[in-house]
Coordinates of C-alpha atoms and ligand atoms in Angstrom, one line a residue:
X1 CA 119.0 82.8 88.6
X2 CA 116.4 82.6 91.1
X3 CA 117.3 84.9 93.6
X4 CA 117.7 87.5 90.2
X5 CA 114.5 86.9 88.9
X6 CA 113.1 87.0 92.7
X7 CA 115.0 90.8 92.8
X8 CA 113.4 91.8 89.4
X9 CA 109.3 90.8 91.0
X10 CA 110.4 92.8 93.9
X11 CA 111.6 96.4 92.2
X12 CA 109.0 96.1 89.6
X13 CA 106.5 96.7 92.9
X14 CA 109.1 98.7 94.8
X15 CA 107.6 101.7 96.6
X16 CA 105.6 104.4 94.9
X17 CA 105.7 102.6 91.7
X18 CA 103.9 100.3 89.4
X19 CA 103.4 99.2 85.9
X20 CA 102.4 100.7 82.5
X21 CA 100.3 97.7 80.5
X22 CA 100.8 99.0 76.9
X23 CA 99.9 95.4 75.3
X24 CA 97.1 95.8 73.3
X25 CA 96.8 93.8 70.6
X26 CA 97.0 95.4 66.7
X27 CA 92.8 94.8 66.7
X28 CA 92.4 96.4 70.3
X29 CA 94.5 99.2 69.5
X30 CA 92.7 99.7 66.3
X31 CA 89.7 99.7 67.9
X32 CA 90.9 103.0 70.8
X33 CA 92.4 104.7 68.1
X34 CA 89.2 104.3 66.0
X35 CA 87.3 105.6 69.1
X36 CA 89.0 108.6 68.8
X37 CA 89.0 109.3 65.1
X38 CA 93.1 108.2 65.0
X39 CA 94.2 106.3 61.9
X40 CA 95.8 103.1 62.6
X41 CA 98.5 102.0 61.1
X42 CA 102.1 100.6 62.4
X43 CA 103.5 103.6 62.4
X44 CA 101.0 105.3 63.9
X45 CA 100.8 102.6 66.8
X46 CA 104.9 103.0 66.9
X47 CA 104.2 106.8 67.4
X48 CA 102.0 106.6 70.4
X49 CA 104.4 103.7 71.7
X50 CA 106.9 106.7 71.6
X51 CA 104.7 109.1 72.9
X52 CA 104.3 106.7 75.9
X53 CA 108.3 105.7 76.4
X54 CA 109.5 109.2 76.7
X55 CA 107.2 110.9 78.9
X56 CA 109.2 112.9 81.0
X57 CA 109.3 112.1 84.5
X58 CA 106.8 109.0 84.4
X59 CA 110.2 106.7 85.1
X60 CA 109.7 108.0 88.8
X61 CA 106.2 106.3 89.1
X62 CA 106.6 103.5 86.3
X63 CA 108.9 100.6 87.1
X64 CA 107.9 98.2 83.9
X65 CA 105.9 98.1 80.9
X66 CA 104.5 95.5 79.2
X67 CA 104.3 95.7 75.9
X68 CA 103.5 93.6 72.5
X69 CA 105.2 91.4 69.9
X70 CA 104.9 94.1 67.5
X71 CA 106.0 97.0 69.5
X72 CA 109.1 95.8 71.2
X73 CA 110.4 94.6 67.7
X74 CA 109.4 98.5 66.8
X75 CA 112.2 101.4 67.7
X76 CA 111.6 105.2 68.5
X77 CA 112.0 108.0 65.8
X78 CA 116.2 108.1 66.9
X79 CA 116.4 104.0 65.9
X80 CA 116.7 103.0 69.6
X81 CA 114.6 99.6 70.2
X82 CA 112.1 100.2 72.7
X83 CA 113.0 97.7 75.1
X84 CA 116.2 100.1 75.1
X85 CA 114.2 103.0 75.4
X86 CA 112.9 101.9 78.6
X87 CA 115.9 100.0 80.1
X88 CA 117.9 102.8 79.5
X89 CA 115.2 104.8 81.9
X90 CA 115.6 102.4 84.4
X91 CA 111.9 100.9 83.5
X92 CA 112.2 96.7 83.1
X93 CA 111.0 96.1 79.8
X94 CA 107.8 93.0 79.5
X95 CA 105.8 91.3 76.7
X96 CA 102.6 89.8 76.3
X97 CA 103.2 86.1 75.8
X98 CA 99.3 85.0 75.5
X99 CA 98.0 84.6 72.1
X100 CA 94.9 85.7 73.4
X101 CA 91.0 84.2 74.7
X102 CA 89.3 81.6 72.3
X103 CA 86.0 79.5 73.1
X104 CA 86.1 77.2 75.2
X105 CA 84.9 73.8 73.5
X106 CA 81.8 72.7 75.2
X107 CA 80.9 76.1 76.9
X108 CA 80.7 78.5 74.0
X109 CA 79.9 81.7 76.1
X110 CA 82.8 81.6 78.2
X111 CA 87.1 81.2 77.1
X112 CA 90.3 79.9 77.7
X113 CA 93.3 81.7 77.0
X114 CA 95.7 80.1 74.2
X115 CA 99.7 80.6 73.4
X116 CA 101.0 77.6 75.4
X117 CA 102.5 75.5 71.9
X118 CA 106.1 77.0 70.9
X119 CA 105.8 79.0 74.1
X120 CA 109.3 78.5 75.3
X121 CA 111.2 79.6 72.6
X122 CA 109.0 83.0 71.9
X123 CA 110.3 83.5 75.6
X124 CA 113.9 82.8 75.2
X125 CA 113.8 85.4 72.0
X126 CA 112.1 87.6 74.2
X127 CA 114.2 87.7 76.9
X128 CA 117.1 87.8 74.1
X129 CA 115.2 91.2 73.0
X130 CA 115.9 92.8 76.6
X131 CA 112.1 91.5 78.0
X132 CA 112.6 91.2 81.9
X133 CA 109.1 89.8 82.5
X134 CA 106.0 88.5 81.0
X135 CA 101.8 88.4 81.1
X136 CA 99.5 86.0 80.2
X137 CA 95.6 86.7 81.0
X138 CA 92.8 84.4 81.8
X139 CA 89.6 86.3 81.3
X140 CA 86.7 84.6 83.4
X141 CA 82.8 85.5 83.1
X142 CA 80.0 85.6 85.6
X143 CA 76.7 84.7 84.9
X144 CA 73.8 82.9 86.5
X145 CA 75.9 79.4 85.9
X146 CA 79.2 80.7 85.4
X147 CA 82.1 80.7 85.1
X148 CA 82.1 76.8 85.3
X149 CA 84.7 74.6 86.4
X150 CA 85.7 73.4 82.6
X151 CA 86.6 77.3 82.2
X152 CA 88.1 78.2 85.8
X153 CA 90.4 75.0 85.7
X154 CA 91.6 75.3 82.2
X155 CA 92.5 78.4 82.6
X156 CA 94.4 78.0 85.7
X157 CA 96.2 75.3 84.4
X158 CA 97.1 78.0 81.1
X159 CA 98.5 80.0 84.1
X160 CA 100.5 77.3 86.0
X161 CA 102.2 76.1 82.8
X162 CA 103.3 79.6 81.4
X163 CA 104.3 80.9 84.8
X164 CA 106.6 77.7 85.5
X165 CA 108.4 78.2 81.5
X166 CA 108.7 81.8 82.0
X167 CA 110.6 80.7 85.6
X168 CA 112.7 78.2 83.2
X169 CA 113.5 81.3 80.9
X170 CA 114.4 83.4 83.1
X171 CA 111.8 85.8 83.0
X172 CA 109.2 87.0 85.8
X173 CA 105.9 85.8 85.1
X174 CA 102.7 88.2 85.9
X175 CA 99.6 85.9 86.7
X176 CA 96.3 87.4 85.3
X177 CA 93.3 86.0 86.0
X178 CA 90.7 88.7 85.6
X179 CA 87.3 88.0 86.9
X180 CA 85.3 90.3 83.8
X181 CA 83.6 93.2 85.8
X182 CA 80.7 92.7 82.6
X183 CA 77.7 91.6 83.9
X184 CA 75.1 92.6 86.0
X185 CA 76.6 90.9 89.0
X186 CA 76.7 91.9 92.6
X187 CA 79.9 92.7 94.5
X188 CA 79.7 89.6 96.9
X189 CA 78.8 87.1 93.5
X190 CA 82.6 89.0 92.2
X191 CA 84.0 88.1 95.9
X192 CA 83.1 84.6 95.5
X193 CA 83.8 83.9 91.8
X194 CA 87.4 85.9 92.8
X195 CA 88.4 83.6 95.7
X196 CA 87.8 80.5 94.3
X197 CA 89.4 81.5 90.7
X198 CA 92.4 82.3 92.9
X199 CA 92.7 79.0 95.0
X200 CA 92.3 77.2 91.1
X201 CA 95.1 79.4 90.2
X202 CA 97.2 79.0 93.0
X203 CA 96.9 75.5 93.4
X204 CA 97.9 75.2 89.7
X205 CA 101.3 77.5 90.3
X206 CA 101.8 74.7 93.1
X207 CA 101.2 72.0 90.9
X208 CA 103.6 73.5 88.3
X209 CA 106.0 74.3 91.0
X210 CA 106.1 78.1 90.5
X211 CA 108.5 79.5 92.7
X212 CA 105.8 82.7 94.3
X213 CA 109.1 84.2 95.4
X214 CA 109.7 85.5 91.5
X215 CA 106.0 86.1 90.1
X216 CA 103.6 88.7 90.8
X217 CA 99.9 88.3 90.7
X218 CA 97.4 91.1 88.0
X219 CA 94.0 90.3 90.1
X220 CA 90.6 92.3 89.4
X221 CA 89.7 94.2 92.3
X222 CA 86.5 92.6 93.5
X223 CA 83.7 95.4 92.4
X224 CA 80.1 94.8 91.4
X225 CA 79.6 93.9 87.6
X226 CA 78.8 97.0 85.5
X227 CA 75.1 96.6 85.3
X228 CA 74.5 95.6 88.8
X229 CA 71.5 98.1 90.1
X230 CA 73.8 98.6 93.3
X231 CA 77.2 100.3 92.8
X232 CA 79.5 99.6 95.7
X233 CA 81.1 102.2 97.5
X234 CA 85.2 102.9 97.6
X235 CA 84.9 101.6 100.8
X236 CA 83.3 98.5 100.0
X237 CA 85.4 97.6 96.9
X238 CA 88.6 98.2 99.2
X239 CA 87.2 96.1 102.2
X240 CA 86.4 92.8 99.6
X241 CA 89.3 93.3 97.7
X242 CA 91.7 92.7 100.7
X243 CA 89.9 90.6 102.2
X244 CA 89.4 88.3 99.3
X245 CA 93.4 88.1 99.0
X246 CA 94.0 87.6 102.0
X247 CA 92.1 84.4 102.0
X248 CA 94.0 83.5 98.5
X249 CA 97.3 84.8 97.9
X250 CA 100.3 83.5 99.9
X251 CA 102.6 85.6 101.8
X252 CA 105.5 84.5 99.3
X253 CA 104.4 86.6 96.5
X254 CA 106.1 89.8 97.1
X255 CA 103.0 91.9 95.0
X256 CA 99.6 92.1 93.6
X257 CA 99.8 94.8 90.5
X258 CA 95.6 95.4 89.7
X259 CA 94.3 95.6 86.4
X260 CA 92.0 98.5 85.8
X261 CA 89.4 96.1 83.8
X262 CA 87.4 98.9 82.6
X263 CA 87.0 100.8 85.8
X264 CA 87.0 104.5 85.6
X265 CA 90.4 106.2 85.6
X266 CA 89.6 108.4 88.8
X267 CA 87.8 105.0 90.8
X268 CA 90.3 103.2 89.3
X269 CA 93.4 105.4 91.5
X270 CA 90.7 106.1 94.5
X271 CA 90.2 102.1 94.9
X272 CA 93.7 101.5 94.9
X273 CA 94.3 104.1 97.4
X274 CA 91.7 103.0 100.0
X275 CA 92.7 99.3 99.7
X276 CA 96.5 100.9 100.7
X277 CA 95.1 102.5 103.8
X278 CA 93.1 100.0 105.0
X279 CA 94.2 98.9 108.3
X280 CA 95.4 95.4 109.3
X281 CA 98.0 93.1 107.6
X282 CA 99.0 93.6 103.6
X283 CA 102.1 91.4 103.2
X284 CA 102.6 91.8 99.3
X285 CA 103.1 95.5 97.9
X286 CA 99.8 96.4 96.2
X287 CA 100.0 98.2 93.4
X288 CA 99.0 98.7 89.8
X289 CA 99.1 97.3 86.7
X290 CA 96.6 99.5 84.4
X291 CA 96.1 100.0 80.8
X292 CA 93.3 101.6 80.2
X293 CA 93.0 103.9 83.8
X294 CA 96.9 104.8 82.4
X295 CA 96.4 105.6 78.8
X296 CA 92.9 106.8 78.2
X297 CA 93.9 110.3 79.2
X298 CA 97.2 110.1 76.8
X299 CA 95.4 108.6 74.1
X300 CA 92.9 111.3 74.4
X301 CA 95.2 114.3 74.4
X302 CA 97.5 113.1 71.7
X303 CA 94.6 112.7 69.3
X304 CA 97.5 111.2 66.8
X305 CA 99.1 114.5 66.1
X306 CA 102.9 115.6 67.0
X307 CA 101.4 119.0 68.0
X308 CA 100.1 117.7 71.1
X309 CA 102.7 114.9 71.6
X310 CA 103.6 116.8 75.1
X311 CA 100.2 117.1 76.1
X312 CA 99.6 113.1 76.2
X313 CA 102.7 113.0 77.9
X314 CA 101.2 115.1 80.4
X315 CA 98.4 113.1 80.8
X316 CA 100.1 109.8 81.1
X317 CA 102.6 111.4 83.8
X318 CA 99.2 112.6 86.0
X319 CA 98.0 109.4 86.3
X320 CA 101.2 107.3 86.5
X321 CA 101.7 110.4 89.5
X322 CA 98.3 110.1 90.9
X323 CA 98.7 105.9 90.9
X324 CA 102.3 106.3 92.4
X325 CA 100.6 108.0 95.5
X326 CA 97.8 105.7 95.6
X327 CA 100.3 102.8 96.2
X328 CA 101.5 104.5 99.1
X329 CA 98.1 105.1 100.1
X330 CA 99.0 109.0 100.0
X331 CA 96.7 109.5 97.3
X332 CA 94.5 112.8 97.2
X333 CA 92.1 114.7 94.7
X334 CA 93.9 117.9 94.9
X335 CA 96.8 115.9 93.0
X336 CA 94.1 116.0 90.1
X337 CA 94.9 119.7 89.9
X338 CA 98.1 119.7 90.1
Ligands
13P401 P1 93.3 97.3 81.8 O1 93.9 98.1 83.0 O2 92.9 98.3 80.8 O3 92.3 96.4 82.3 O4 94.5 96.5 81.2 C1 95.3 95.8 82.0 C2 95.8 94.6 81.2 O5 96.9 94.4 81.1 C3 94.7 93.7 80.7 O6 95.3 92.5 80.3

């Protein structure tokens, strides 16, 4: 069971390819779609699921998606469930398993991720539903005193748990802690805050006896917060970001699959693409795990009507193209054109 799961971390980050993160919640999703003047309703949210699934091509590019409770209980127009959908493309199917960031008692400004009660058999029905591999996200804030260690050890702990029942289950767990890029922060404060939220999480997977063998890690890249006066350069994001895991992440954890966490969808594919061609030892694939910098452009061009179903498609397969280079760190903007 081991060695399986260990196989199943190491295609989802095998060359040239990386994961679609199509787990929004219903309120998240309702809030995109509202964005953009799209009604939402389940079917609607089924529809763009679809639209997703069955881009042409994409299954060159994406090796899993994760998706949400309601969605991989949802089918496409032909009846086929979607975790079928995808298998059936060669794309591993995952699920959410997080029931999402609440306030942390005592420190109301910052959270800690819930869904641990009843968590083992949502998993085993999961995995019973054709899911291959799971997520469950921290979300950690900086700010003048924060994050503190109430919130950075709590959620760790979240992380440690959940990865060692999705081991149990047979499912891969993804470990996301994503240092928030909100804030007005500098790029060394997010190098910091990242290193030590990693050595919390890590000694927690220890702890839990997590097996780094058959997990993968979804870190933030380390960028200056939003607001700081000072944007950092490509160069400088790709520079802390490696460095910053190599100081954290064992060698045993075959990849690291980025969130996008906001970042633009061009940065988000040019930083990915510089940390691949830096120089110097990467010993985990390094690849993506993006939401937003995926979807956005589908979302966008779909607008909710079957009309331009094949131009979201379109869109989605760019970026997933673009993101498959950048992994390889053969990334380049005339792919934009093509
Ligand atoms: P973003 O790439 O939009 O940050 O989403 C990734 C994700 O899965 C967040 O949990």
């Amino acid at each position: 069971m081991t060695h399986e799961l260990a196989s199943t971390a190491a295609a989802l980050v095998a060359d040239g390819k990386g994961i679609l993160a199509a787990d929004e919640t219903v309120p998240t999703l309702t809030k995109r779609f509202d964005a953009l003047g799209i009604r939402s309703t389940e079917e609607t949210r089924r529809a763009y699921r679809e639209m997703l699934f069955t881009s042409k091509g994409a299954a060159e590019f994406i090796s899993g998606v994760i998706m949400y409770d309601e969605t991989i209980r949802q089918e496409s127009s032909d009846g086929t469930p979607f975790a079928e959908v995808l298998s059936s493309q060669g794309i591993f199917p995952g699920i959410k398993v997080d029931t999402g960031a609440k306030p942390l008692a005592g420190s109301p400004d910052e959270k800690v991720t819930e869904g641990l009660d009843g968590l083992r058999d949502r998993l085993s029905e999961y995995r019973s539903m054709g899911a291959r591999f799971a997520k469950w996200r921290a979300v950690i804030r900086i700010a003048d005193a924060l994050p503190s260690v109430a919130c950075v050890s709590a959620n760790a702990h979240a992380l440690g748990r959940y990865a060692a029942l999705c081991q149990e289950q047979d499912l891969v767990p993804i470990v996301e802690p994503e240092v928030l890029m909100d804030g007005s922060h500098t790029i060394e404060r997010c190098e910091e805050v990242t290193g030590a939220v990693l050595h919390a999480v890590f000694n927690a997977l220890f702890e839990q006896r997590v097996v780094l063998e058959s997990m993968l890690l979804k870190p933030n890249m380390v960028i200056a917060g939003e607001k700081c006066p000072r944007a950092a350069s490509v160069e400088e994001v790709a520079v802390a970001t490696l460095r910053c895991l190599r100081r954290h992440v064992p060698v045993a954890v075959p990849g690291i699959v980025f969130l996008s966490g906001g970042q633009d969808q061009l940065a988000a594919t040019a930083h990915l693409n510089a940390i691949n061609r830096l120089p110097g030892p990467k010993p985990w694939k390094i690849t993506f795990s993006y939401g937003r910098a995926l979807q956005d452009p589908a979302m966008e061009a779909w607008q909710g009507r079957e009309e331009t179903l094949r131009m979201g498609q379109e869109a989605l397969y760019r970026r997933a193209h673009c993101n498959g280079a950048a992994c390889l760190g053969k990334y380049t903007a005339e792919m934009e054109a093509a």
